[in-house]
mmCIF file of C-alpha atoms and ligand atoms in Angstrom:
data_model
loop_
_atom_site.group_PDB
_atom_site.id
_atom_site.type_symbol
_atom_site.label_atom_id
_atom_site.label_comp_id
_atom_site.label_asym_id
_atom_site.label_seq_id
_atom_site.Cartn_x
_atom_site.Cartn_y
_atom_site.Cartn_z
ATOM 1 C CA MET X 19 103.076 52.464 108.336
ATOM 2 C CA ARG X 20 100.229 50.467 107.723
ATOM 3 C CA ILE X 21 100.651 47.335 105.413
ATOM 4 C CA GLY X 22 97.625 45.690 103.929
ATOM 5 C CA LEU X 23 98.236 42.055 103.156
ATOM 6 C CA LEU X 24 96.565 39.323 100.474
ATOM 7 C CA THR X 25 97.228 36.099 98.779
ATOM 8 C CA GLY X 26 95.446 35.348 95.962
ATOM 9 C CA GLY X 27 94.792 32.807 93.542
ATOM 10 C CA GLY X 28 95.918 29.209 93.913
ATOM 11 C CA ASP X 29 97.636 28.288 97.409
ATOM 12 C CA CYS X 30 100.996 27.065 97.508
ATOM 13 C CA PRO X 31 103.315 26.131 100.005
ATOM 14 C CA GLY X 32 105.361 28.830 101.182
ATOM 15 C CA LEU X 33 102.443 31.522 101.639
ATOM 16 C CA ASN X 34 102.332 31.182 105.323
ATOM 17 C CA ALA X 35 106.125 31.579 105.628
ATOM 18 C CA ALA X 36 105.940 34.719 103.627
ATOM 19 C CA ILE X 37 103.356 35.850 105.733
ATOM 20 C CA ARG X 38 105.042 35.207 108.668
ATOM 21 C CA ALA X 39 107.988 37.412 107.502
ATOM 22 C CA ILE X 40 106.224 40.152 106.362
ATOM 23 C CA VAL X 41 104.742 40.497 109.630
ATOM 24 C CA PHE X 42 107.707 39.816 111.617
ATOM 25 C CA LYS X 43 109.810 41.987 109.482
ATOM 26 C CA ALA X 44 106.963 45.312 109.305
ATOM 27 C CA GLU X 45 106.204 44.907 113.436
ATOM 28 C CA MET X 46 109.548 44.299 115.036
ATOM 29 C CA GLY X 47 111.999 45.867 112.010
ATOM 30 C CA TYR X 48 109.961 49.480 111.799
ATOM 31 C CA GLY X 49 107.350 49.285 114.431
ATOM 32 C CA ASP X 50 104.615 48.703 111.312
ATOM 33 C CA GLU X 51 101.033 47.492 112.049
ATOM 34 C CA VAL X 52 99.755 44.615 109.538
ATOM 35 C CA VAL X 53 96.434 43.797 108.392
ATOM 36 C CA GLY X 54 95.308 40.676 106.315
ATOM 37 C CA PHE X 55 92.501 40.309 103.915
ATOM 38 C CA ALA X 56 90.755 37.241 103.443
ATOM 39 C CA ASP X 57 90.780 35.337 100.344
ATOM 40 C CA GLY X 58 92.582 37.372 98.019
ATOM 41 C CA TRP X 59 91.196 40.400 96.243
ATOM 42 C CA ARG X 60 87.767 39.148 97.413
ATOM 43 C CA GLY X 61 88.116 40.145 101.146
ATOM 44 C CA VAL X 62 89.186 43.626 99.932
ATOM 45 C CA MET X 63 86.247 44.228 97.633
ATOM 46 C CA GLU X 64 84.114 43.101 100.825
ATOM 47 C CA ASP X 65 86.448 44.625 103.699
ATOM 48 C CA ALA X 66 86.889 41.414 105.004
ATOM 49 C CA VAL X 67 90.164 42.409 107.561
ATOM 50 C CA ARG X 68 91.957 41.515 110.552
ATOM 51 C CA PRO X 69 95.200 42.295 112.286
ATOM 52 C CA LEU X 70 98.053 40.356 112.042
ATOM 53 C CA ASP X 71 100.574 40.210 114.555
ATOM 54 C CA VAL X 72 103.920 38.404 115.303
ATOM 55 C CA ASN X 73 101.998 36.641 118.120
ATOM 56 C CA SER X 74 99.154 35.109 116.163
ATOM 57 C CA CYS X 75 102.057 34.253 113.201
ATOM 58 C CA ARG X 76 104.245 32.777 115.354
ATOM 59 C CA ASP X 77 103.582 29.514 114.831
ATOM 60 C CA ILE X 78 102.762 29.336 110.761
ATOM 61 C CA LEU X 79 105.972 28.870 109.085
ATOM 62 C CA PRO X 80 105.911 25.523 108.566
ATOM 63 C CA LEU X 81 101.900 25.164 107.656
ATOM 64 C CA GLY X 82 100.756 24.560 104.132
ATOM 65 C CA GLY X 83 97.817 26.649 102.555
ATOM 66 C CA THR X 84 97.349 30.295 103.696
ATOM 67 C CA ILE X 85 95.981 31.378 106.702
ATOM 68 C CA LEU X 86 94.603 34.486 105.214
ATOM 69 C CA GLY X 87 92.531 32.085 102.494
ATOM 70 C CA THR X 88 92.772 32.757 98.816
ATOM 71 C CA SER X 89 90.671 32.983 95.762
ATOM 72 C CA ARG X 90 90.577 33.718 92.139
ATOM 73 C CA THR X 91 88.113 36.936 92.554
ATOM 74 C CA ASN X 92 89.204 39.513 90.020
ATOM 75 C CA PRO X 93 87.827 43.258 90.829
ATOM 76 C CA TYR X 94 88.012 44.188 87.311
ATOM 77 C CA SER X 95 85.753 41.289 86.403
ATOM 78 C CA THR X 96 83.054 42.173 89.296
ATOM 79 C CA ASP X 97 81.013 45.263 88.816
ATOM 80 C CA GLY X 98 81.904 47.956 91.228
ATOM 81 C CA GLY X 99 85.387 46.065 92.138
ATOM 82 C CA VAL X 100 87.735 48.627 91.741
ATOM 83 C CA GLU X 101 85.648 51.246 93.355
ATOM 84 C CA LYS X 102 85.204 48.614 96.409
ATOM 85 C CA VAL X 103 88.869 47.793 96.474
ATOM 86 C CA LEU X 104 89.753 51.696 96.944
ATOM 87 C CA ASP X 105 87.672 52.244 99.561
ATOM 88 C CA THR X 106 88.433 49.652 101.408
ATOM 89 C CA LEU X 107 91.831 50.601 101.477
ATOM 90 C CA ARG X 108 91.003 53.739 102.151
ATOM 91 C CA LYS X 109 88.265 53.209 105.009
ATOM 92 C CA GLU X 110 91.374 50.750 106.656
ATOM 93 C CA GLY X 111 93.934 53.541 106.057
ATOM 94 C CA VAL X 112 96.614 50.835 104.245
ATOM 95 C CA ASP X 113 99.193 52.600 103.220
ATOM 96 C CA VAL X 114 100.799 50.148 101.496
ATOM 97 C CA LEU X 115 99.128 46.763 100.089
ATOM 98 C CA ILE X 116 101.168 43.763 99.484
ATOM 99 C CA ALA X 117 100.067 41.221 97.370
ATOM 100 C CA ILE X 118 101.369 37.859 97.331
ATOM 101 C CA GLY X 119 100.123 35.682 94.068
ATOM 102 C CA GLY X 120 100.992 34.694 90.434
ATOM 103 C CA ASP X 121 100.750 36.784 87.346
ATOM 104 C CA ASP X 122 96.781 37.208 87.648
ATOM 105 C CA THR X 123 96.867 38.501 91.406
ATOM 106 C CA LEU X 124 99.781 40.699 90.371
ATOM 107 C CA GLY X 125 98.473 41.735 86.952
ATOM 108 C CA VAL X 126 95.678 43.589 89.173
ATOM 109 C CA ALA X 127 97.694 45.060 91.928
ATOM 110 C CA HIS X 128 99.857 46.691 88.713
ATOM 111 C CA LYS X 129 96.574 48.097 87.345
ATOM 112 C CA LEU X 130 95.628 49.771 90.936
ATOM 113 C CA SER X 131 99.207 51.451 90.868
ATOM 114 C CA ALA X 132 97.682 53.320 88.004
ATOM 115 C CA ALA X 133 94.696 54.497 90.348
ATOM 116 C CA GLN X 134 97.390 55.502 92.755
ATOM 117 C CA VAL X 135 97.577 52.401 95.025
ATOM 118 C CA ALA X 136 100.652 51.974 96.689
ATOM 119 C CA VAL X 137 101.531 48.193 95.832
ATOM 120 C CA VAL X 138 104.208 45.688 96.339
ATOM 121 C CA GLY X 139 104.249 42.075 94.961
ATOM 122 C CA VAL X 140 105.500 38.907 96.340
ATOM 123 C CA PRO X 141 105.345 35.737 93.128
ATOM 124 C CA LYS X 142 104.247 32.496 94.198
ATOM 125 C CA THR X 143 103.337 29.668 92.152
ATOM 126 C CA ILE X 144 104.005 26.030 91.956
ATOM 127 C CA ASP X 145 103.609 26.421 88.069
ATOM 128 C CA ASN X 146 107.014 28.364 88.396
ATOM 129 C CA ASP X 147 105.826 30.346 84.941
ATOM 130 C CA LEU X 148 106.444 33.892 86.526
ATOM 131 C CA SER X 149 109.223 35.868 83.518
ATOM 132 C CA ALA X 150 110.528 38.394 86.283
ATOM 133 C CA THR X 151 112.094 35.967 88.515
ATOM 134 C CA GLU X 152 114.133 32.850 88.421
ATOM 135 C CA VAL X 153 111.895 30.726 90.893
ATOM 136 C CA THR X 154 108.997 30.937 92.710
ATOM 137 C CA PHE X 155 108.360 29.625 95.899
ATOM 138 C CA GLY X 156 105.635 26.670 96.066
ATOM 139 C CA PHE X 157 107.322 25.280 92.969
ATOM 140 C CA ASP X 158 109.902 23.027 94.931
ATOM 141 C CA THR X 159 107.753 21.914 97.076
ATOM 142 C CA ALA X 160 105.187 20.839 93.913
ATOM 143 C CA VAL X 161 108.580 19.077 92.246
ATOM 144 C CA GLN X 162 109.280 16.813 95.307
ATOM 145 C CA ILE X 163 105.945 16.005 95.740
ATOM 146 C CA ALA X 164 105.365 14.863 92.242
ATOM 147 C CA THR X 165 109.144 13.268 92.383
ATOM 148 C CA ASP X 166 107.941 11.020 95.683
ATOM 149 C CA ALA X 167 104.940 10.133 93.765
ATOM 150 C CA ILE X 168 106.660 9.145 90.587
ATOM 151 C CA ASP X 169 109.066 6.699 93.123
ATOM 152 C CA ARG X 170 106.079 5.047 94.396
ATOM 153 C CA LEU X 171 104.561 4.575 91.086
ATOM 154 C CA ARG X 172 107.629 2.930 89.432
ATOM 155 C CA THR X 173 107.453 0.078 92.073
ATOM 156 C CA THR X 174 104.091 -0.688 91.629
ATOM 157 C CA ALA X 175 104.791 -0.262 87.694
ATOM 158 C CA GLU X 176 107.739 -2.651 87.798
ATOM 159 C CA SER X 177 105.678 -5.249 89.805
ATOM 160 C CA HIS X 178 103.212 -5.210 86.809
ATOM 161 C CA HIS X 179 105.004 -4.871 84.011
ATOM 162 C CA ARG X 180 102.901 -1.569 82.975
ATOM 163 C CA VAL X 181 103.227 1.902 81.672
ATOM 164 C CA ILE X 182 101.941 4.664 84.396
ATOM 165 C CA VAL X 183 100.998 7.736 82.924
ATOM 166 C CA CYS X 184 101.448 10.190 85.589
ATOM 167 C CA GLU X 185 99.748 13.688 85.226
ATOM 168 C CA VAL X 186 101.398 16.957 86.820
ATOM 169 C CA MET X 187 99.853 20.628 87.256
ATOM 170 C CA GLY X 188 101.925 23.910 85.563
ATOM 171 C CA ARG X 189 99.161 24.945 83.768
ATOM 172 C CA HIS X 190 100.952 26.049 80.288
ATOM 173 C CA ALA X 191 103.848 25.679 81.546
ATOM 174 C CA GLY X 192 105.858 22.485 81.682
ATOM 175 C CA TRP X 193 107.804 23.298 84.761
ATOM 176 C CA ILE X 194 106.765 20.721 87.420
ATOM 177 C CA ALA X 195 106.722 17.823 84.265
ATOM 178 C CA THR X 196 110.220 18.182 83.186
ATOM 179 C CA LEU X 197 112.060 18.218 86.666
ATOM 180 C CA ALA X 198 110.034 15.946 88.535
ATOM 181 C CA GLY X 199 110.107 14.034 85.393
ATOM 182 C CA LEU X 200 114.185 13.909 85.103
ATOM 183 C CA ALA X 201 114.467 13.471 89.110
ATOM 184 C CA GLY X 202 112.029 10.314 88.784
ATOM 185 C CA GLY X 203 113.598 8.911 85.828
ATOM 186 C CA ALA X 204 110.533 9.067 83.740
ATOM 187 C CA ALA X 205 110.596 7.577 79.739
ATOM 188 C CA GLU X 206 108.970 10.059 78.984
ATOM 189 C CA ILE X 207 108.252 13.778 79.792
ATOM 190 C CA LEU X 208 105.385 15.537 77.599
ATOM 191 C CA VAL X 209 105.152 19.515 78.245
ATOM 192 C CA PRO X 210 102.950 21.936 76.617
ATOM 193 C CA GLU X 211 105.907 23.523 75.342
ATOM 194 C CA GLU X 212 105.996 21.273 72.845
ATOM 195 C CA PRO X 213 102.938 19.222 71.150
ATOM 196 C CA PHE X 214 104.028 15.387 71.276
ATOM 197 C CA ASP X 215 103.426 13.051 68.767
ATOM 198 C CA ILE X 216 101.606 9.869 69.978
ATOM 199 C CA GLU X 217 103.246 7.226 67.266
ATOM 200 C CA ALA X 218 107.023 8.412 68.145
ATOM 201 C CA VAL X 219 105.895 8.557 72.112
ATOM 202 C CA CYS X 220 104.626 4.796 71.403
ATOM 203 C CA LYS X 221 107.451 3.603 69.369
ATOM 204 C CA ARG X 222 110.221 4.621 71.892
ATOM 205 C CA LEU X 223 108.230 2.950 74.510
ATOM 206 C CA GLN X 224 107.785 0.086 72.728
ATOM 207 C CA ARG X 225 111.810 -0.102 71.837
ATOM 208 C CA LEU X 226 112.562 0.646 75.789
ATOM 209 C CA HIS X 227 110.393 -2.762 76.261
ATOM 210 C CA ASP X 228 111.865 -4.313 73.751
ATOM 211 C CA LYS X 229 115.343 -3.560 75.111
ATOM 212 C CA GLY X 230 114.013 -5.656 78.218
ATOM 213 C CA GLN X 231 112.721 -2.191 80.230
ATOM 214 C CA PHE X 232 108.973 -3.773 80.822
ATOM 215 C CA SER X 233 107.723 -0.811 82.991
ATOM 216 C CA SER X 234 107.725 2.767 82.178
ATOM 217 C CA ILE X 235 106.520 6.042 83.560
ATOM 218 C CA VAL X 236 105.442 9.125 81.295
ATOM 219 C CA VAL X 237 105.041 12.219 82.975
ATOM 220 C CA ILE X 238 102.527 14.593 81.354
ATOM 221 C CA ALA X 239 101.914 18.365 82.323
ATOM 222 C CA GLU X 240 97.982 18.918 82.592
ATOM 223 C CA GLY X 241 98.888 21.569 79.576
ATOM 224 C CA ALA X 242 100.197 19.088 77.267
ATOM 225 C CA LYS X 243 98.640 18.852 73.980
ATOM 226 C CA PRO X 244 99.280 16.336 71.123
ATOM 227 C CA ALA X 245 100.746 18.139 67.707
ATOM 228 C CA LYS X 246 97.383 15.611 65.912
ATOM 229 C CA PRO X 247 94.367 14.412 67.580
ATOM 230 C CA PHE X 248 94.479 10.599 67.923
ATOM 231 C CA ARG X 249 91.482 8.717 68.873
ATOM 232 C CA SER X 250 91.308 8.157 72.585
ATOM 233 C CA LEU X 251 91.225 12.213 72.980
ATOM 234 C CA GLN X 252 87.407 12.345 72.564
ATOM 235 C CA GLY X 253 86.003 13.744 75.587
ATOM 236 C CA ALA X 254 88.988 12.718 77.839
ATOM 237 C CA SER X 255 89.676 16.166 79.001
ATOM 238 C CA ASP X 256 88.396 17.268 82.175
ATOM 239 C CA ALA X 257 88.044 20.687 81.590
ATOM 240 C CA SER X 258 85.257 20.051 78.567
ATOM 241 C CA GLY X 259 82.076 22.370 79.310
ATOM 242 C CA LYS X 260 83.419 23.707 82.337
ATOM 243 C CA PRO X 261 83.271 27.641 82.865
ATOM 244 C CA LEU X 262 86.315 29.867 82.665
ATOM 245 C CA ASP X 263 87.478 31.423 85.950
ATOM 246 C CA GLN X 264 87.427 35.298 86.316
ATOM 247 C CA PHE X 265 90.809 35.515 84.774
ATOM 248 C CA GLY X 266 89.607 33.775 81.682
ATOM 249 C CA HIS X 267 91.646 30.231 82.263
ATOM 250 C CA GLU X 268 90.119 27.058 81.377
ATOM 251 C CA ARG X 269 89.970 24.403 83.914
ATOM 252 C CA LEU X 270 92.724 21.830 83.046
ATOM 253 C CA GLY X 271 93.038 18.298 83.546
ATOM 254 C CA GLY X 272 92.152 14.726 82.347
ATOM 255 C CA ILE X 273 94.703 14.568 79.395
ATOM 256 C CA SER X 274 96.291 11.411 81.069
ATOM 257 C CA ASN X 275 93.616 9.184 80.329
ATOM 258 C CA ALA X 276 93.325 9.850 76.675
ATOM 259 C CA VAL X 277 97.254 9.418 76.587
ATOM 260 C CA ALA X 278 97.383 6.003 78.769
ATOM 261 C CA GLU X 279 94.272 4.583 76.641
ATOM 262 C CA GLU X 280 96.339 5.050 73.114
ATOM 263 C CA ILE X 281 99.553 3.700 74.768
ATOM 264 C CA GLU X 282 97.591 0.708 75.637
ATOM 265 C CA ALA X 283 95.768 0.324 72.090
ATOM 266 C CA ARG X 284 99.132 1.039 70.385
ATOM 267 C CA THR X 285 101.359 -1.134 72.235
ATOM 268 C CA GLY X 286 99.451 -3.739 73.859
ATOM 269 C CA PHE X 287 100.833 -2.388 77.405
ATOM 270 C CA GLU X 288 98.906 -2.443 79.923
ATOM 271 C CA SER X 289 98.509 1.144 81.237
ATOM 272 C CA ARG X 290 97.421 2.747 83.804
ATOM 273 C CA VAL X 291 96.919 6.565 85.358
ATOM 274 C CA THR X 292 97.447 8.559 88.424
ATOM 275 C CA ILE X 293 96.632 12.442 88.199
ATOM 276 C CA LEU X 294 98.326 13.901 91.134
ATOM 277 C CA GLY X 295 96.392 17.588 91.287
ATOM 278 C CA HIS X 296 96.068 19.507 94.401
ATOM 279 C CA VAL X 297 98.041 17.136 96.314
ATOM 280 C CA GLN X 298 101.003 18.985 94.611
ATOM 281 C CA ARG X 299 99.803 22.125 96.734
ATOM 282 C CA GLY X 300 99.063 20.796 99.962
ATOM 283 C CA GLY X 301 100.691 20.709 103.035
ATOM 284 C CA THR X 302 104.300 21.655 104.540
ATOM 285 C CA PRO X 303 106.683 23.392 102.460
ATOM 286 C CA THR X 304 110.306 22.112 101.983
ATOM 287 C CA ALA X 305 112.848 23.857 103.585
ATOM 288 C CA TYR X 306 113.670 25.683 99.739
ATOM 289 C CA ASP X 307 109.901 27.452 99.990
ATOM 290 C CA ARG X 308 110.228 28.333 103.184
ATOM 291 C CA VAL X 309 113.364 30.255 103.229
ATOM 292 C CA LEU X 310 112.729 31.735 99.614
ATOM 293 C CA ALA X 311 109.504 32.734 100.829
ATOM 294 C CA THR X 312 111.273 34.275 103.814
ATOM 295 C CA ARG X 313 113.323 36.496 101.806
ATOM 296 C CA PHE X 314 111.179 37.334 99.719
ATOM 297 C CA GLY X 315 108.811 38.656 102.860
ATOM 298 C CA VAL X 316 111.414 40.492 104.348
ATOM 299 C CA ALA X 317 112.468 42.084 100.915
ATOM 300 C CA ALA X 318 108.852 43.311 100.415
ATOM 301 C CA VAL X 319 108.237 45.211 103.604
ATOM 302 C CA GLU X 320 111.846 46.861 103.005
ATOM 303 C CA ALA X 321 110.196 47.982 99.552
ATOM 304 C CA CYS X 322 107.288 49.177 101.103
ATOM 305 C CA HIS X 323 109.691 51.351 103.065
ATOM 306 C CA ASP X 324 112.084 52.560 100.461
ATOM 307 C CA GLY X 325 108.803 53.317 98.295
ATOM 308 C CA ALA X 326 109.284 50.773 95.653
ATOM 309 C CA PHE X 327 105.575 50.562 94.564
ATOM 310 C CA ASP X 328 104.509 49.129 91.472
ATOM 311 C CA THR X 329 107.534 46.359 92.002
ATOM 312 C CA MET X 330 107.435 42.515 92.721
ATOM 313 C CA VAL X 331 110.399 41.172 94.943
ATOM 314 C CA ALA X 332 112.307 38.344 92.432
ATOM 315 C CA LEU X 333 115.224 36.100 92.812
ATOM 316 C CA HIS X 334 117.905 36.954 90.149
ATOM 317 C CA ALA X 335 121.399 35.096 90.454
ATOM 318 C CA GLY X 336 120.779 33.854 94.401
ATOM 319 C CA GLU X 337 120.211 37.421 95.383
ATOM 320 C CA ILE X 338 116.960 39.481 95.817
ATOM 321 C CA ILE X 339 116.127 42.406 93.547
ATOM 322 C CA ARG X 340 113.070 44.032 92.733
ATOM 323 C CA VAL X 341 111.605 44.447 89.161
ATOM 324 C CA PRO X 342 108.740 46.911 88.061
ATOM 325 C CA LEU X 343 105.547 44.556 88.034
ATOM 326 C CA GLU X 344 105.135 45.741 84.555
ATOM 327 C CA GLU X 345 107.697 43.533 83.606
ATOM 328 C CA ALA X 346 106.512 40.684 85.671
ATOM 329 C CA VAL X 347 102.985 39.745 84.710
ATOM 330 C CA GLY X 348 101.867 38.784 81.106
ATOM 331 C CA VAL X 349 104.784 37.002 79.906
ATOM 332 C CA SER X 350 104.599 33.494 80.955
ATOM 333 C CA LYS X 351 107.974 31.701 81.416
ATOM 334 C CA THR X 352 108.241 28.285 80.095
ATOM 335 C CA VAL X 353 110.559 25.712 79.797
ATOM 336 C CA ASP X 354 113.189 26.052 77.356
ATOM 337 C CA LEU X 355 113.445 23.081 75.031
ATOM 338 C CA THR X 356 116.947 22.847 75.084
ATOM 339 C CA LEU X 357 116.858 21.908 78.589
ATOM 340 C CA LEU X 358 114.199 19.022 77.424
ATOM 341 C CA HIS X 359 116.120 18.001 74.191
ATOM 342 C CA ASP X 360 119.725 18.554 75.344
ATOM 343 C CA VAL X 361 119.895 17.803 79.496
ATOM 344 C CA VAL X 362 116.729 15.987 79.823
ATOM 345 C CA GLY X 363 116.922 13.949 76.241
ATOM 346 C CA PRO X 364 119.569 11.810 76.733
ATOM 347 C CA PHE X 365 117.718 10.094 79.902
ATOM 348 C CA LEU X 366 114.830 9.502 77.918
ATOM 349 C CA GLY X 367 114.027 6.665 75.778
HETATM 350 O O1 LIG Q 426 98.627 27.873 89.074
HETATM 351 C C1 LIG Q 426 98.062 26.971 90.269
HETATM 352 C C2 LIG Q 426 97.532 25.402 89.559
HETATM 353 O O2 LIG Q 426 97.411 24.723 90.402
HETATM 354 C C3 LIG Q 426 97.415 25.205 88.035
HETATM 355 O O3 LIG Q 426 98.923 24.431 88.063
HETATM 356 C C4 LIG Q 426 96.259 24.520 87.998
HETATM 357 O O4 LIG Q 426 95.948 24.563 86.648
HETATM 358 C C5 LIG Q 426 95.774 25.466 88.793
HETATM 359 O O5 LIG Q 426 96.332 26.115 89.711
HETATM 360 C C6 LIG Q 426 94.610 24.684 89.175
HETATM 361 O O6 LIG Q 426 93.321 25.330 89.752
HETATM 362 P P1 LIG Q 426 92.114 25.230 90.880
HETATM 363 O O7 LIG Q 426 92.970 25.078 92.354
HETATM 364 O O8 LIG Q 426 91.222 26.611 90.809
HETATM 365 O O9 LIG Q 426 91.565 24.036 90.365
#
């Protein structure tokens, strides 16, 4: 069997572990050939391909990023894109294409199935927002990086008696904010799933400070939105005026600036901002993410050999299962507000 492989969308720790597992299982387990496409769907459209073998993938397990490169290119938003994809797959003699990606990349894979392309999906994203799997690899590393950052912010916040607003990624899901905020003992966790009331946030911070806590960490997800607009919001977003990507996503980031400014204005507590940004996606994966990525990679090759096309491998109750790609894409998994209120709530101000 000749397997094509690509990584699409935002990179995340664990991609190389998955690539390695696929190549090892395919070559050593089944005697398959594997070819890798550069930069996601762009490489398939442009026939940018190279062979991948056990020797070239031996040392990549702990490496961050993706040795294949990635992009947010969408063949369905590119003139003649789908025809180019089909031509390349035919020309390269690819029997099955394994697409490692999030909602966008896997959405393209599912659409290509309708054009008789044999595809198997592997889920990845630091956002953890794919509904058909309990966890995606990349998420655990991002949460650990954010937690480490919060621990460091805490000591400087305490020394200066400040509020530090720490902005984390996650797009329209508050998973990183919730788990890192809980692990880091944040005073407030603001997520996209629940519009926040800045007045209430300030009152709770004031109450904590009145009780003798003279510094606080506020963790805010990049996609969090206020219930009502407030003064400092004007022009605060990094996204304003930026073009949408090929999947129609706006660029998020910057809400923390307005929140910190407003907290300082309303409470008088000196406030600072840290936007963690792409540091959350960089560097070596945690042990958990390496293992999950490896399990997904092995299971994806098995799915290819079982002819389980148009499916995605997923984690369910500790087991690796297969789910139809159709179920896996399009529905975002967002934070259950019960978790936020009942479990995290008692720890917050
Ligand atoms: O989807 C992963 C993610 O890291 C989001 O959390 C974030 O909004 C986005 O990608 C950033 O994308 P880019 O790398 O294009 O700036």
